[in-house]
């Protein structure tokens, strides 16, 4: 539980920082500091157990089915990293409080910091690999926010984007790698994975899994050729660089190498991949660092180089090399964080970080200069400082490597060369900035920073000295525990002494120190040579930009190919795709039965006549489609033929519904015609029309074959259940209606809800519609009085129609009818009044808010469902009983009838909303046309 | 008979799709209405077609028409009406706002 809290305190604390910010900028800083200190305190309470050799694991199931557990683990390695994250985090928070200018939002900065801290703690404390990956991606995202903190600066935005693209992309590789690993092992828990080295390394998937995981680690830790994001991320505020780019985030990659060391290392593949990446990065980045003129640029490349060194050590795969790697992780975090902070102080007080402008600052800030010198000396590997110790261990390990036979000298030589560069750039950092003559043309007059900005640097530099002079007393136990965590086994014997006698390693150190100094003395000639040979950047950024640009272009091209803004074209593509997929499926199976062998429907003259009528009227609609009114008449015929077909094939309910919907639809379309162009010229080319005809024909043939195949193949249906249960279970003999209101009542409820939504959508679409009256090519609204006969006949028709509707609804359970049909009949009867007597007359007499009708209908249907709930039955259970009334006799009462009443009301309301809204738009009720009632009639 | 039924349904689909591929909103609405007729018939046919079968439960019925596709189609008809209505109003709104009735929102070829 404590373990979980350590991760959650910063993550949830991120919410508290803005709250605390209500008490001013210091409030945010104090809250961030207090939370970090609390988490650190909790961690320290657990530390003794870890030092005693325990591995603490606490686990909660999250999505156990896919192997995802909310499980955390604290062993030596996790403890070391968590200490670095929280310890250096605390120092960075102190530093940042005084670094940020009043223009920068402190609450925002510390919120991001807390989120990052929590994510990073999650990475190092996860027991479950998927959980680790989630936190891993969180660090990428939060670092994006931190790097782009100065969002007004283009370089900050670009740097953040590049970092996100690379580390995020690496994260995806890592995800794939972890999934493969989980597939091999059968578990994502580290305890299992780390103990399955033999299984993993003998598996066929080992190679791809390893490569993918390494891609994740290398992108995160800025290993060649993915190193270039780190220098560009230097656009971040310096506290961010000190925290993310020296001590924590970039260390996540090497952390992963260390974490997976027991499971993945030891193979040839591991050795060659990891050592080559590490070695190239080590030497190359150290060389480039020398030529950076920006202080932070120098430190960034130096960081890349040191990460290369650590990677190289883990690549060796030997226990002692792993110890050296862990040791260097500690040392590098300490001296590099302090150097970044020093660079920030210089930038802050002198106004620039360019070493070509800076010089002679020693006079103005001697105290900071001394601190920076000690830290830089540690980076260079000067004896009595922590950097020296781990570098010596590194040299010893390169010498111990026996893998290359006659070429065994190569790696030590290259390591020494990198050492030479490191000494040279460390010297440059010190000499160019603090000495090298008087400062000139500085943007500001430099002076010592505020007390609190120096304290974090002092703490770290003191640590450099303590570790460098008394390694065994200070860092010894932590190193031993952490190394044990890496190896998951007993650590080998090693000595942490400062002096091991005069050996080859010490010679290498001396060569590096002397060579580096010489190199620095000759720097002017070197710079000239470098500028002549390699005039600008190495081009990694340019290549990256080109790749990104070509990706954008490609996706733009593909998008434009399919999505050019023409809906007409999408429709054609859609139909074409459907035909293609259907054709492919048909060819795959190849067994669509297109014979008449299974034909059972007897040939009948009436049916033939209806079907031919259907086709002819369909064809007529197409032929006449540019003349809208005749086309609509034809469409009406199609609908009628469809309802006749329903009648013929024993579906009376469908026929009734189809007939009433047909009437409403045609009235609706006729109303719409009033607003739309009535006749249009042909505006498709011949080729377009032929193409469309071909597409339509293809689809038609497809559907026809499918129908044929269905009709002639053997038949099995679920319907027997409904047929059997209709009377005993639903209390109705009209099975279709019983299915609608009882068996599948919930579906029906959903459908009427959809209808209500459509009505509301229509209402919204017609709000504030500006449509010009009498635009050319449209039907004028009839100004003539409606025919008297129609008017007279329609009046008594309304009560009659209402009676029919009620009859249809009530008998719906047992005879053809029901809520849908009854609702449509009432709708038609009401529309009839509008048609016969005009909108104004009807509106004045039918003061009904149809939205209320819809709402009542929906609520009624819902309540029927809920009522059964309240009575202890599942939602929408229905019941029925028979009543005996005098005169009326025995009749049935079913709760489903109430439900059907809801359906009825909803359908009435919707029909009226749709038609009346549209009708009101035009004619006398239209906006701006206030006409007298009588005058209109 | 099966051949004629399937041909009629396929033909209706073809008519509907041809109209849906036209450039004017009203044609698309008519096409969609026709396509939904065809789809309803298709769904209906998937329960097999029998004439003179009983639609209601009664002791002396020899065979029943399959009620399940009928129930599906019944709601589909009503929903289809809702969809047509929405589309028509959308077309009117587009015409009012854009000043033309082309599905792409502008007349004239590019």
Coordinates of N, CA and C in Angstrom, one line a residue, chain A residues 287-424:
Chain A
X287 N 32.5 13.7 -29.0 CA 33.2 14.5 -30.0 C 32.3 15.7 -30.3
X288 N 31.0 15.5 -30.6 CA 30.1 16.6 -31.0 C 30.0 17.6 -29.8
X289 N 30.0 17.1 -28.6 CA 29.9 18.0 -27.4 C 30.9 19.1 -27.4
X290 N 32.1 18.7 -27.9 CA 33.2 19.6 -27.9 C 33.0 20.8 -28.7
X291 N 32.2 20.7 -29.8 CA 32.0 21.7 -30.7 C 30.7 22.5 -30.5
X292 N 30.0 22.2 -29.5 CA 28.8 23.0 -29.2 C 29.2 24.3 -28.6
X293 N 28.6 25.3 -29.0 CA 28.9 26.6 -28.4 C 27.9 27.0 -27.3
X294 N 26.7 26.3 -27.4 CA 25.7 26.6 -26.3 C 26.0 25.7 -25.1
X295 N 26.0 26.3 -23.9 CA 26.3 25.5 -22.7 C 25.4 24.3 -22.6
X296 N 24.1 24.5 -22.8 CA 23.2 23.4 -22.6 C 23.4 22.4 -23.7
X297 N 23.8 22.9 -24.9 CA 24.0 21.9 -26.0 C 25.2 21.0 -25.7
X298 N 26.2 21.6 -25.1 CA 27.4 20.8 -24.7 C 27.0 19.8 -23.7
X299 N 26.2 20.3 -22.7 CA 25.8 19.3 -21.7 C 24.9 18.2 -22.3
X300 N 24.0 18.6 -23.2 CA 23.2 17.6 -23.8 C 24.0 16.5 -24.5
X301 N 24.9 16.9 -25.3 CA 25.7 15.9 -26.0 C 26.6 15.1 -25.0
X302 N 27.0 15.8 -24.0 CA 27.8 15.1 -23.0 C 26.9 14.0 -22.3
X303 N 25.6 14.4 -22.1 CA 24.7 13.5 -21.5 C 24.5 12.3 -22.4
X304 N 24.3 12.5 -23.7 CA 24.2 11.4 -24.6 C 25.4 10.5 -24.6
X305 N 26.5 11.1 -24.5 CA 27.8 10.3 -24.5 C 27.8 9.4 -23.2
X306 N 27.5 10.1 -22.1 CA 27.5 9.3 -20.8 C 26.4 8.2 -20.8
X307 N 25.3 8.5 -21.5 CA 24.3 7.4 -21.6 C 24.8 6.3 -22.4
X308 N 25.6 6.7 -23.5 CA 26.2 5.6 -24.3 C 27.1 4.8 -23.5
X309 N 27.9 5.4 -22.6 CA 28.8 4.7 -21.7 C 28.0 3.7 -20.9
X310 N 26.9 4.1 -20.3 CA 26.2 3.2 -19.4 C 25.6 2.1 -20.3
X311 N 25.0 2.4 -21.5 CA 24.5 1.4 -22.4 C 25.6 0.4 -22.7
X312 N 26.8 0.9 -23.0 CA 27.9 0.0 -23.4 C 28.1 -1.0 -22.2
X313 N 28.2 -0.5 -21.0 CA 28.4 -1.3 -19.9 C 27.4 -2.4 -19.7
X314 N 26.1 -2.0 -19.9 CA 25.1 -3.1 -19.8 C 25.2 -4.1 -21.0
X315 N 25.7 -3.6 -22.1 CA 25.8 -4.5 -23.2 C 26.8 -5.6 -23.0
X316 N 27.8 -5.3 -22.2 CA 28.8 -6.3 -21.9 C 28.2 -7.6 -21.3
X317 N 27.1 -7.3 -20.5 CA 26.4 -8.5 -20.0 C 27.0 -9.2 -18.8
X318 N 28.2 -8.7 -18.4 CA 28.8 -9.3 -17.2 C 28.3 -8.7 -15.9
X319 N 28.3 -9.4 -14.8 CA 27.8 -8.8 -13.6 C 28.6 -7.6 -13.1
X320 N 30.0 -7.6 -13.3 CA 30.8 -6.5 -12.9 C 30.5 -5.3 -13.7
X321 N 30.3 -5.5 -15.0 CA 29.9 -4.4 -15.9 C 28.6 -3.7 -15.5
X322 N 27.7 -4.6 -15.0 CA 26.4 -4.1 -14.6 C 26.5 -3.2 -13.4
X323 N 27.4 -3.7 -12.4 CA 27.7 -2.9 -11.2 C 28.2 -1.5 -11.6
X324 N 29.2 -1.5 -12.6 CA 29.8 -0.3 -13.0 C 28.7 0.6 -13.7
X325 N 27.8 0.0 -14.4 CA 26.8 0.8 -15.1 C 25.9 1.5 -14.0
X326 N 25.5 0.7 -13.0 CA 24.6 1.3 -12.0 C 25.4 2.4 -11.3
X327 N 26.6 2.2 -11.0 CA 27.4 3.2 -10.3 C 27.5 4.5 -11.2
X328 N 27.7 4.3 -12.5 CA 27.7 5.5 -13.3 C 26.4 6.2 -13.4
X329 N 25.3 5.4 -13.3 CA 24.0 6.1 -13.4 C 23.9 7.1 -12.2
X330 N 24.3 6.6 -11.0 CA 24.2 7.4 -9.8 C 25.1 8.7 -10.0
X331 N 26.4 8.5 -10.4 CA 27.3 9.6 -10.5 C 26.9 10.6 -11.5
X332 N 26.5 10.0 -12.7 CA 26.1 11.0 -13.7 C 24.9 11.8 -13.3
X333 N 24.0 11.2 -12.7 CA 22.8 12.0 -12.3 C 23.2 13.1 -11.4
X334 N 24.1 12.8 -10.5 CA 24.5 13.9 -9.5 C 25.3 15.0 -10.2
X335 N 26.3 14.6 -10.9 CA 27.1 15.8 -11.4 C 26.4 16.5 -12.6
X336 N 25.7 15.7 -13.4 CA 25.0 16.4 -14.6 C 23.9 17.3 -14.1
X337 N 23.1 16.9 -13.1 CA 22.1 17.8 -12.6 C 22.7 19.0 -12.1
X338 N 23.8 18.9 -11.4 CA 24.4 20.2 -10.8 C 24.9 21.0 -11.9
X339 N 25.5 20.4 -13.0 CA 26.0 21.2 -14.1 C 24.9 21.9 -14.8
X340 N 23.8 21.2 -15.0 CA 22.6 21.9 -15.7 C 22.2 23.1 -14.9
X341 N 22.1 22.9 -13.5 CA 21.7 24.0 -12.7 C 22.7 25.1 -12.8
X342 N 24.0 24.8 -12.8 CA 25.0 25.9 -12.9 C 24.8 26.6 -14.2
X343 N 24.6 25.8 -15.3 CA 24.4 26.5 -16.6 C 23.1 27.4 -16.6
X344 N 22.1 26.9 -15.8 CA 20.9 27.8 -15.7 C 21.2 29.0 -15.0
X345 N 22.1 28.9 -13.9 CA 22.4 30.1 -13.2 C 23.2 31.1 -14.1
X346 N 24.1 30.6 -14.8 CA 24.9 31.4 -15.7 C 23.9 32.1 -16.7
X347 N 23.0 31.4 -17.3 CA 22.1 31.9 -18.3 C 21.2 33.0 -17.6
X348 N 20.8 32.6 -16.4 CA 19.9 33.5 -15.6 C 20.6 34.8 -15.3
X349 N 21.8 34.8 -14.9 CA 22.5 36.0 -14.4 C 23.3 36.7 -15.5
X350 N 23.7 36.0 -16.5 CA 24.5 36.7 -17.5 C 23.7 36.9 -18.8
X351 N 22.6 36.3 -18.9 CA 21.7 36.5 -20.0 C 22.0 35.8 -21.3
X352 N 23.0 34.9 -21.3 CA 23.3 34.1 -22.5 C 23.9 32.8 -22.1
X353 N 23.9 31.8 -23.0 CA 24.5 30.6 -22.7 C 25.6 30.3 -23.8
X354 N 25.9 31.3 -24.6 CA 26.8 31.1 -25.7 C 28.2 31.3 -25.3
X355 N 29.0 30.2 -25.4 CA 30.4 30.2 -24.9 C 31.3 31.1 -25.7
X356 N 30.8 31.6 -26.9 CA 31.6 32.5 -27.6 C 31.5 33.9 -27.1
X357 N 30.4 34.1 -26.3 CA 30.2 35.5 -25.8 C 30.6 35.5 -24.3
X358 N 30.4 34.4 -23.6 CA 30.7 34.3 -22.2 C 32.2 34.2 -22.0
X359 N 32.7 34.9 -20.9 CA 34.1 34.7 -20.5 C 34.3 35.5 -19.2
X360 N 35.3 35.1 -18.5 CA 35.7 35.8 -17.3 C 34.7 36.0 -16.2
X361 N 33.7 35.0 -16.1 CA 32.7 35.2 -15.1 C 33.2 34.9 -13.7
X362 N 34.4 34.4 -13.5 CA 34.9 34.0 -12.2 C 34.8 35.2 -11.3
X363 N 35.2 36.3 -11.8 CA 35.3 37.5 -11.0 C 33.9 37.9 -10.4
X364 N 32.9 37.6 -11.2 CA 31.5 38.1 -10.8 C 30.8 37.1 -10.0
X365 N 31.1 35.8 -10.2 CA 30.3 34.8 -9.5 C 31.3 33.7 -9.1
X366 N 32.3 34.0 -8.2 CA 33.3 33.0 -7.8 C 32.7 31.8 -7.2
X367 N 31.7 32.0 -6.4 CA 31.1 30.8 -5.6 C 30.5 29.8 -6.6
X368 N 29.7 30.3 -7.5 CA 29.1 29.4 -8.5 C 30.2 28.8 -9.3
X369 N 31.2 29.6 -9.6 CA 32.3 29.1 -10.5 C 32.9 27.9 -9.8
X370 N 33.2 28.0 -8.5 CA 33.8 26.8 -7.8 C 32.9 25.6 -7.9
X371 N 31.7 25.8 -7.6 CA 30.7 24.7 -7.6 C 30.8 24.0 -9.0
X372 N 30.7 24.9 -10.1 CA 30.6 24.3 -11.4 C 31.9 23.6 -11.7
X373 N 33.0 24.1 -11.3 CA 34.3 23.5 -11.6 C 34.4 22.1 -11.0
X374 N 33.9 22.0 -9.7 CA 34.0 20.7 -9.1 C 33.1 19.7 -9.9
X375 N 31.9 20.1 -10.3 CA 31.0 19.2 -11.0 C 31.6 18.9 -12.4
X376 N 32.2 19.9 -13.0 CA 32.8 19.6 -14.3 C 34.0 18.7 -14.2
X377 N 34.7 18.8 -13.2 CA 35.8 17.9 -12.9 C 35.3 16.5 -12.7
X378 N 34.2 16.3 -12.0 CA 33.6 15.0 -11.9 C 33.2 14.4 -13.2
X379 N 32.7 15.3 -14.1 CA 32.3 14.8 -15.4 C 33.5 14.4 -16.2
X380 N 34.6 15.1 -16.0 CA 35.8 14.8 -16.8 C 36.5 13.5 -16.2
X381 N 36.2 13.2 -15.0 CA 36.8 12.0 -14.4 C 38.1 12.3 -13.7
X382 N 38.1 13.4 -13.0 CA 39.3 13.8 -12.2 C 39.2 13.0 -10.8
X383 N 40.4 12.5 -10.4 CA 40.4 11.7 -9.1 C 39.9 12.5 -8.0
X384 N 39.4 11.7 -7.0 CA 38.8 12.2 -5.8 C 37.3 12.7 -6.0
X385 N 36.8 12.6 -7.2 CA 35.4 12.9 -7.4 C 34.7 11.7 -7.9
X386 N 33.4 11.7 -7.8 CA 32.6 10.5 -8.1 C 32.8 10.0 -9.5
X387 N 32.8 10.9 -10.5 CA 32.9 10.5 -11.9 C 34.2 9.7 -12.2
X388 N 35.2 10.0 -11.4 CA 36.5 9.2 -11.6 C 36.3 7.7 -11.3
X389 N 35.6 7.5 -10.2 CA 35.5 6.1 -9.7 C 34.8 5.2 -10.8
X390 N 33.6 5.7 -11.2 CA 32.9 4.9 -12.1 C 33.5 4.8 -13.5
X391 N 34.3 5.8 -13.8 CA 35.0 5.8 -15.1 C 36.1 4.8 -15.0
X392 N 36.8 4.7 -13.9 CA 37.8 3.7 -13.7 C 37.2 2.3 -13.9
X393 N 36.1 2.1 -13.2 CA 35.4 0.8 -13.3 C 35.1 0.5 -14.8
X394 N 34.7 1.5 -15.5 CA 34.3 1.3 -16.9 C 35.6 0.9 -17.7
X395 N 36.7 1.6 -17.5 CA 37.9 1.3 -18.2 C 38.3 -0.2 -17.9
X396 N 38.3 -0.6 -16.6 CA 38.6 -1.9 -16.2 C 37.8 -2.9 -17.0
X397 N 36.5 -2.6 -17.1 CA 35.6 -3.5 -17.8 C 35.9 -3.7 -19.3
X398 N 36.2 -2.5 -19.9 CA 36.6 -2.6 -21.3 C 37.8 -3.5 -21.5
X399 N 38.7 -3.4 -20.5 CA 40.0 -4.2 -20.7 C 39.7 -5.6 -20.4
X400 N 38.7 -5.9 -19.6 CA 38.4 -7.3 -19.2 C 37.7 -8.0 -20.3
X401 N 37.2 -7.3 -21.3 CA 36.4 -7.9 -22.4 C 37.3 -8.7 -23.3
X402 N 37.0 -10.0 -23.4 CA 37.9 -10.9 -24.1 C 37.3 -11.3 -25.5
X403 N 36.3 -10.7 -25.8 CA 35.5 -11.2 -26.9 C 36.1 -11.1 -28.3
X404 N 37.0 -10.1 -28.5 CA 37.4 -9.8 -29.8 C 38.8 -10.3 -30.2
X405 N 39.4 -11.1 -29.3 CA 40.7 -11.6 -29.6 C 41.7 -10.6 -29.9
X406 N 42.2 -10.6 -31.2 CA 43.3 -9.6 -31.5 C 42.8 -8.2 -31.5
X407 N 41.5 -8.0 -31.7 CA 40.9 -6.7 -31.7 C 40.5 -6.2 -30.3
X408 N 41.0 -6.9 -29.3 CA 40.5 -6.6 -27.9 C 40.9 -5.1 -27.5
X409 N 42.0 -4.6 -28.2 CA 42.4 -3.2 -27.8 C 41.4 -2.2 -28.3
X410 N 40.5 -2.5 -29.2 CA 39.7 -1.5 -29.9 C 38.8 -0.8 -28.9
X411 N 38.0 -1.5 -28.1 CA 37.1 -0.9 -27.2 C 37.8 0.0 -26.2
X412 N 38.8 -0.5 -25.5 CA 39.5 0.3 -24.6 C 40.1 1.6 -25.3
X413 N 40.6 1.5 -26.5 CA 41.1 2.6 -27.2 C 40.0 3.7 -27.4
X414 N 38.9 3.2 -27.9 CA 37.8 4.1 -28.2 C 37.3 4.7 -26.9
X415 N 37.2 3.9 -25.8 CA 36.8 4.4 -24.5 C 37.7 5.6 -24.1
X416 N 39.0 5.3 -24.3 CA 40.0 6.4 -23.9 C 39.8 7.6 -24.7
X417 N 39.5 7.4 -26.0 CA 39.3 8.6 -26.9 C 38.1 9.4 -26.4
X418 N 37.0 8.7 -26.1 CA 35.9 9.4 -25.5 C 36.2 10.1 -24.3
X419 N 37.1 9.5 -23.5 CA 37.6 10.1 -22.2 C 38.3 11.4 -22.6
X420 N 39.2 11.4 -23.6 CA 39.9 12.6 -24.1 C 38.9 13.7 -24.4
X421 N 37.9 13.3 -25.2 CA 36.9 14.4 -25.6 C 36.2 14.9 -24.3
X422 N 35.9 14.0 -23.4 CA 35.1 14.4 -22.2 C 36.0 15.4 -21.4
X423 N 37.2 15.2 -21.3 CA 38.1 16.1 -20.5 C 38.1 17.4 -21.3
X424 N 38.2 17.4 -22.6 CA 38.3 18.6 -23.4 C 37.1 19.4 -23.3

